[in-house]
Amino acid sequence: FESQRSRSGGCIAEMADGKPSTLVFILLVALHLISFGFAIAAERRRSIGRKVPDEVNNDITFCVYDSDIATGYGVGAFLFLLLAEGLIMGVTKCMCCGGALTPGGSRAWAIIYFLSSWLTFLIAEACLVAGATKNAYHTKYRNV
C-alpha cells in the first residue's frame, strides 16, 4: 500500500486497496454546496436599514435594521466550510502524518493543491467572518 501511495502522489481519500473513495468526494461536494447555499442565503437576507426620525427631536434621524438572520446563515456557511476542510485534512492526513511522498511531479502537485486548498479556505472563511460581523454590527447598534 505504501508504494502505491508514494507513486500516486497521495491521492485524496485513498482506501486500503488504493482506490479513491467516492463517498468522500460526494460528501465534500455536498458540504461545499451546502456552505455555498448558506452564503447565498446570507447575502439575500442581509440586514436592510431604514431611516427613522427621533421621537423627541425630529431633526435627528437614525438607522434601524431588520432581523439578524443573515449572520446565522453566514456562521452556518463558515461551519460547513470548516467541516469540509477538516474532512480533507483528515483524509489526506494533513500531508504530515502519513508516509513521505516520493520526489517528482506527483509530490509537487500534491503540495500545490495542499497550499491552494488552505489559501482558498482562509480567504473564504475571512470573507464569511467579515460579512457576518458587519451584519451583526448593523443589527446590534444604533448610530445617529
Coordinates of N, CA and C in Angstrom, one line a residue:
F1 N 0.8 -1.2 0.0 CA 0.0 0.0 0.0 C 0.9 1.3 0.0
E2 N 1.9 1.3 0.8 CA 2.8 2.5 0.8 C 3.4 2.8 -0.5
S3 N 3.8 1.8 -1.2 CA 4.4 2.0 -2.5 C 3.4 2.6 -3.5
Q4 N 2.1 2.1 -3.4 CA 1.1 2.7 -4.3 C 0.8 4.1 -3.9
R5 N 0.8 4.4 -2.6 CA 0.6 5.8 -2.2 C 1.7 6.7 -2.6
S6 N 2.9 6.3 -2.5 CA 4.0 7.1 -2.9 C 4.0 7.4 -4.4
R7 N 3.6 6.4 -5.2 CA 3.6 6.5 -6.7 C 2.4 7.4 -7.1
S8 N 1.3 7.3 -6.4 CA 0.1 8.1 -6.8 C 0.1 9.5 -6.4
G9 N 1.1 9.9 -5.5 CA 1.2 11.3 -5.0 C 0.2 11.5 -3.9
G10 N -0.2 10.5 -3.2 CA -1.1 10.6 -2.0 C -2.5 11.1 -2.4
C11 N -3.1 10.4 -3.3 CA -4.4 10.8 -3.8 C -5.4 11.0 -2.6
I12 N -6.2 11.9 -2.8 CA -7.2 12.2 -1.7 C -8.1 11.0 -1.5
A13 N -8.3 10.7 -0.3 CA -9.3 9.7 0.1 C -8.9 8.3 -0.4
E14 N -7.7 7.9 -0.3 CA -7.4 6.5 -0.7 C -7.8 5.6 0.4
M15 N -8.3 4.5 0.0 CA -8.7 3.4 1.0 C -7.5 2.4 1.0
A16 N -7.7 1.4 1.8 CA -6.7 0.3 1.9 C -6.3 -0.3 0.6
D17 N -7.2 -0.4 -0.3 CA -6.9 -1.1 -1.6 C -6.4 -0.1 -2.6
G18 N -6.2 1.2 -2.3 CA -5.6 2.1 -3.2 C -6.6 2.8 -4.1
K19 N -7.9 2.6 -4.0 CA -8.9 3.2 -4.8 C -9.5 4.4 -4.1
P20 N -9.7 5.5 -4.9 CA -10.3 6.7 -4.2 C -11.7 6.4 -3.7
S21 N -12.0 7.1 -2.7 CA -13.3 6.9 -2.1 C -14.4 7.8 -2.7
T22 N -15.3 7.3 -3.4 CA -16.4 8.1 -4.0 C -17.2 8.8 -2.9
L23 N -17.4 8.1 -1.8 CA -18.2 8.6 -0.7 C -17.6 9.9 -0.2
V24 N -16.3 9.9 0.0 CA -15.7 11.1 0.5 C -15.8 12.3 -0.5
F25 N -15.7 12.0 -1.8 CA -15.8 13.1 -2.8 C -17.3 13.6 -2.8
I26 N -18.2 12.7 -2.7 CA -19.6 13.1 -2.7 C -19.9 14.0 -1.4
L27 N -19.4 13.5 -0.3 CA -19.5 14.3 1.0 C -18.9 15.6 0.9
L28 N -17.7 15.7 0.3 CA -17.1 17.0 0.2 C -17.9 18.0 -0.7
V29 N -18.4 17.5 -1.8 CA -19.1 18.3 -2.8 C -20.4 18.7 -2.0
A30 N -21.1 17.8 -1.3 CA -22.3 18.2 -0.6 C -22.0 19.3 0.5
L31 N -20.9 19.1 1.2 CA -20.6 20.1 2.2 C -20.3 21.5 1.6
H32 N -19.6 21.5 0.5 CA -19.3 22.8 -0.1 C -20.5 23.4 -0.8
L33 N -21.4 22.6 -1.3 CA -22.7 23.1 -1.9 C -23.6 23.7 -0.8
I34 N -23.6 23.0 0.4 CA -24.4 23.5 1.5 C -23.8 24.8 2.0
S35 N -22.5 24.9 2.1 CA -21.9 26.1 2.5 C -22.1 27.2 1.6
F36 N -22.1 26.9 0.3 CA -22.4 27.9 -0.8 C -23.8 28.4 -0.7
G37 N -24.7 27.5 -0.4 CA -26.1 27.8 -0.3 C -26.4 28.7 0.9
F38 N -25.7 28.4 2.0 CA -25.8 29.3 3.2 C -25.3 30.7 2.9
A39 N -24.2 30.8 2.2 CA -23.6 32.1 1.9 C -24.5 32.9 1.0
I40 N -25.1 32.2 0.0 CA -26.0 32.9 -0.9 C -27.3 33.4 -0.1
A41 N -27.7 32.5 0.8 CA -28.9 32.9 1.6 C -28.6 34.1 2.5
A42 N -27.4 34.1 3.1 CA -26.9 35.2 3.9 C -26.9 36.5 3.1
E43 N -26.4 36.4 1.9 CA -26.4 37.6 1.0 C -27.8 38.1 0.7
R44 N -28.7 37.2 0.4 CA -30.1 37.5 0.1 C -30.8 38.1 1.2
R45 N -30.5 37.7 2.5 CA -31.2 38.1 3.6 C -30.5 39.1 4.5
R46 N -29.5 39.7 4.0 CA -28.7 40.6 4.8 C -29.6 41.8 5.3
S47 N -29.2 42.4 6.4 CA -30.0 43.4 7.0 C -30.1 44.6 6.1
I48 N -31.3 45.2 6.0 CA -31.5 46.4 5.3 C -32.0 47.5 6.3
G49 N -31.3 48.6 6.2 CA -31.7 49.7 7.2 C -32.7 50.7 6.6
R50 N -33.4 51.3 7.5 CA -34.3 52.4 7.1 C -34.1 53.5 8.0
K51 N -34.3 54.7 7.5 CA -34.1 55.9 8.3 C -35.3 56.2 9.1
V52 N -35.1 56.4 10.4 CA -36.3 56.7 11.3 C -36.0 58.0 12.0
P53 N -36.9 58.9 12.1 CA -36.7 60.1 12.9 C -36.8 59.8 14.4
D54 N -36.1 60.6 15.1 CA -36.1 60.5 16.6 C -37.4 61.0 17.1
E55 N -38.0 60.3 18.1 CA -39.3 60.6 18.6 C -39.3 62.0 19.3
V56 N -38.2 62.4 20.0 CA -38.1 63.6 20.7 C -37.7 64.8 19.8
N57 N -36.7 64.6 19.0 CA -36.2 65.7 18.1 C -36.3 65.2 16.7
N58 N -37.2 65.8 15.9 CA -37.4 65.3 14.5 C -36.3 65.7 13.6
D59 N -35.3 66.6 14.1 CA -34.2 66.9 13.2 C -33.1 65.8 13.2
I60 N -33.2 64.9 14.1 CA -32.3 63.8 14.2 C -32.9 62.5 13.7
T61 N -32.2 61.8 12.8 CA -32.6 60.5 12.3 C -31.6 59.5 12.6
F62 N -32.0 58.2 12.7 CA -31.1 57.1 12.9 C -31.5 56.0 12.0
C63 N -30.6 55.0 11.8 CA -30.9 53.8 11.0 C -31.4 52.7 11.9
V64 N -32.5 52.0 11.5 CA -33.0 50.8 12.1 C -32.9 49.7 11.1
Y65 N -32.2 48.6 11.6 CA -32.0 47.4 10.7 C -33.0 46.3 11.1
D66 N -33.4 45.6 10.1 CA -34.3 44.5 10.4 C -33.6 43.3 11.0
S67 N -34.1 42.1 10.9 CA -33.6 40.9 11.6 C -32.1 40.6 11.3
D68 N -31.6 39.7 12.2 CA -30.2 39.3 12.2 C -30.0 37.9 11.6
I69 N -30.9 37.4 10.8 CA -30.9 36.1 10.2 C -29.7 35.8 9.3
A70 N -29.2 36.9 8.6 CA -28.1 36.7 7.7 C -26.8 36.3 8.5
T71 N -26.6 36.8 9.7 CA -25.5 36.4 10.5 C -25.5 35.0 10.8
G72 N -26.6 34.4 11.1 CA -26.8 33.0 11.3 C -26.4 32.2 10.1
Y73 N -26.9 32.6 8.9 CA -26.6 31.9 7.7 C -25.1 32.0 7.4
G74 N -24.5 33.1 7.7 CA -23.0 33.3 7.5 C -22.2 32.3 8.4
V75 N -22.7 32.2 9.6 CA -22.0 31.3 10.6 C -22.2 29.9 10.1
G76 N -23.4 29.6 9.6 CA -23.6 28.2 9.1 C -22.7 27.9 7.9
A77 N -22.6 28.8 7.0 CA -21.6 28.6 5.9 C -20.2 28.4 6.4
F78 N -19.8 29.2 7.3 CA -18.5 29.1 7.9 C -18.3 27.7 8.5
L79 N -19.2 27.2 9.3 CA -19.1 25.9 9.9 C -19.0 24.8 8.9
F80 N -19.9 24.8 7.9 CA -19.9 23.8 6.8 C -18.5 23.8 6.1
L81 N -18.0 25.0 5.8 CA -16.7 25.1 5.1 C -15.6 24.5 6.0
L82 N -15.7 24.9 7.2 CA -14.7 24.4 8.2 C -14.7 22.8 8.3
L83 N -16.0 22.3 8.3 CA -16.1 20.8 8.4 C -15.5 20.2 7.1
A84 N -15.8 20.8 5.9 CA -15.2 20.2 4.7 C -13.7 20.2 4.7
E85 N -13.1 21.4 5.1 CA -11.7 21.4 5.2 C -11.1 20.5 6.2
G86 N -11.8 20.3 7.3 CA -11.3 19.3 8.3 C -11.4 17.9 7.7
L87 N -12.4 17.6 7.0 CA -12.5 16.3 6.3 C -11.4 16.1 5.3
I88 N -11.1 17.1 4.5 CA -10.0 17.0 3.6 C -8.6 16.7 4.3
M89 N -8.4 17.5 5.4 CA -7.2 17.3 6.2 C -7.1 16.0 6.9
G90 N -8.3 15.5 7.3 CA -8.3 14.2 8.0 C -8.0 13.0 7.0
V91 N -8.6 13.1 5.9 CA -8.5 12.0 4.9 C -7.1 12.0 4.3
T92 N -6.5 13.2 4.1 CA -5.1 13.2 3.5 C -4.1 13.2 4.6
K93 N -4.5 13.1 5.8 CA -3.6 13.1 7.0 C -2.7 14.3 7.0
C94 N -3.3 15.4 6.5 CA -2.7 16.7 6.6 C -1.3 16.8 5.9
M95 N -1.0 15.8 5.1 CA 0.3 15.7 4.4 C 1.5 15.6 5.3
C96 N 1.3 15.4 6.6 CA 2.4 15.4 7.5 C 2.4 14.2 8.4
C97 N 1.3 13.4 8.5 CA 1.2 12.3 9.4 C 1.3 11.0 8.6
G98 N 1.3 11.0 7.3 CA 1.4 9.7 6.6 C 2.9 9.5 6.2
G99 N 3.0 8.5 5.3 CA 4.4 8.2 4.7 C 4.8 9.3 3.8
A100 N 6.1 9.5 3.7 CA 6.6 10.6 2.8 C 6.3 10.3 1.4
L101 N 6.0 11.3 0.6 CA 5.8 11.2 -0.8 C 7.1 11.1 -1.5
T102 N 7.2 10.3 -2.6 CA 8.5 10.3 -3.3 C 8.7 11.6 -4.1
P103 N 9.9 12.0 -4.3 CA 10.1 13.3 -5.1 C 9.6 13.1 -6.5
G104 N 9.1 14.1 -7.1 CA 8.7 14.1 -8.5 C 7.5 15.0 -8.7
G105 N 6.9 14.8 -9.9 CA 5.8 15.7 -10.3 C 4.6 15.5 -9.4
S106 N 4.3 14.2 -9.0 CA 3.1 14.0 -8.2 C 3.2 14.7 -6.8
R107 N 4.4 14.7 -6.2 CA 4.6 15.3 -5.0 C 4.5 16.9 -5.1
A108 N 5.0 17.4 -6.2 CA 4.9 18.8 -6.4 C 3.5 19.3 -6.5
W109 N 2.7 18.5 -7.3 CA 1.3 18.8 -7.4 C 0.5 18.7 -6.1
A110 N 0.8 17.6 -5.4 CA 0.2 17.4 -4.1 C 0.4 18.6 -3.2
I111 N 1.6 19.1 -3.2 CA 2.0 20.3 -2.3 C 1.3 21.6 -2.8
I112 N 1.2 21.7 -4.2 CA 0.5 22.9 -4.7 C -1.0 22.8 -4.4
Y113 N -1.6 21.7 -4.5 CA -3.0 21.5 -4.2 C -3.3 21.7 -2.7
F114 N -2.4 21.2 -1.8 CA -2.5 21.4 -0.4 C -2.4 22.9 0.0
L115 N -1.5 23.6 -0.6 CA -1.3 25.0 -0.3 C -2.5 25.8 -0.8
S116 N -2.9 25.5 -2.0 CA -4.1 26.3 -2.6 C -5.4 26.0 -1.9
S117 N -5.5 24.8 -1.4 CA -6.7 24.4 -0.6 C -6.7 25.3 0.7
W118 N -5.6 25.4 1.4 CA -5.6 26.2 2.6 C -5.7 27.7 2.3
L119 N -5.1 28.2 1.2 CA -5.2 29.6 0.8 C -6.7 30.0 0.5
T120 N -7.4 29.2 -0.3 CA -8.7 29.5 -0.7 C -9.7 29.3 0.6
F121 N -9.4 28.3 1.4 CA -10.2 28.1 2.6 C -10.1 29.4 3.5
L122 N -8.8 29.9 3.7 CA -8.7 31.0 4.6 C -9.3 32.3 4.1
I123 N -9.2 32.5 2.8 CA -9.9 33.6 2.1 C -11.4 33.5 2.3
A124 N -12.0 32.4 2.0 CA -13.4 32.2 2.1 C -13.9 32.4 3.5
E125 N -13.2 31.8 4.5 CA -13.5 32.0 5.9 C -13.4 33.5 6.3
A126 N -12.4 34.2 5.9 CA -12.3 35.6 6.2 C -13.4 36.4 5.7
C127 N -13.8 36.1 4.4 CA -15.0 36.8 3.9 C -16.3 36.5 4.6
L128 N -16.5 35.3 5.0 CA -17.7 34.9 5.8 C -17.7 35.6 7.1
V129 N -16.6 35.6 7.8 CA -16.5 36.2 9.1 C -16.7 37.8 9.0
A130 N -16.1 38.4 8.0 CA -16.2 39.8 7.8 C -17.7 40.2 7.5
G131 N -18.3 39.4 6.7 CA -19.7 39.7 6.3 C -20.7 39.5 7.5
A132 N -20.5 38.4 8.3 CA -21.3 38.2 9.4 C -21.1 39.2 10.5
T133 N -19.8 39.7 10.7 CA -19.5 40.7 11.7 C -20.2 42.0 11.3
K134 N -20.1 42.4 10.0 CA -20.7 43.6 9.5 C -22.2 43.6 9.7
N135 N -22.8 42.5 9.4 CA -24.2 42.4 9.5 C -24.7 42.4 11.0
A136 N -23.9 41.7 11.8 CA -24.2 41.7 13.3 C -24.1 43.1 13.8
Y137 N -23.1 43.9 13.4 CA -22.9 45.2 13.9 C -24.1 46.1 13.5
H138 N -24.6 46.0 12.3 CA -25.7 46.8 11.9 C -27.0 46.5 12.7
T139 N -27.2 45.2 13.1 CA -28.4 44.9 13.8 C -28.3 45.1 15.3
K140 N -27.1 45.3 15.8 CA -27.0 45.4 17.3 C -26.8 46.8 17.8
Y141 N -26.4 47.8 16.9 CA -26.1 49.1 17.4 C -26.9 50.2 16.6
R142 N -27.1 51.3 17.2 CA -27.8 52.4 16.6 C -26.8 53.6 16.5
N143 N -26.7 54.2 15.4 CA -25.9 55.4 15.2 C -26.8 56.5 14.7
V144 N -26.5 57.7 15.3 CA -27.2 58.9 14.8 C -26.5 59.5 13.6

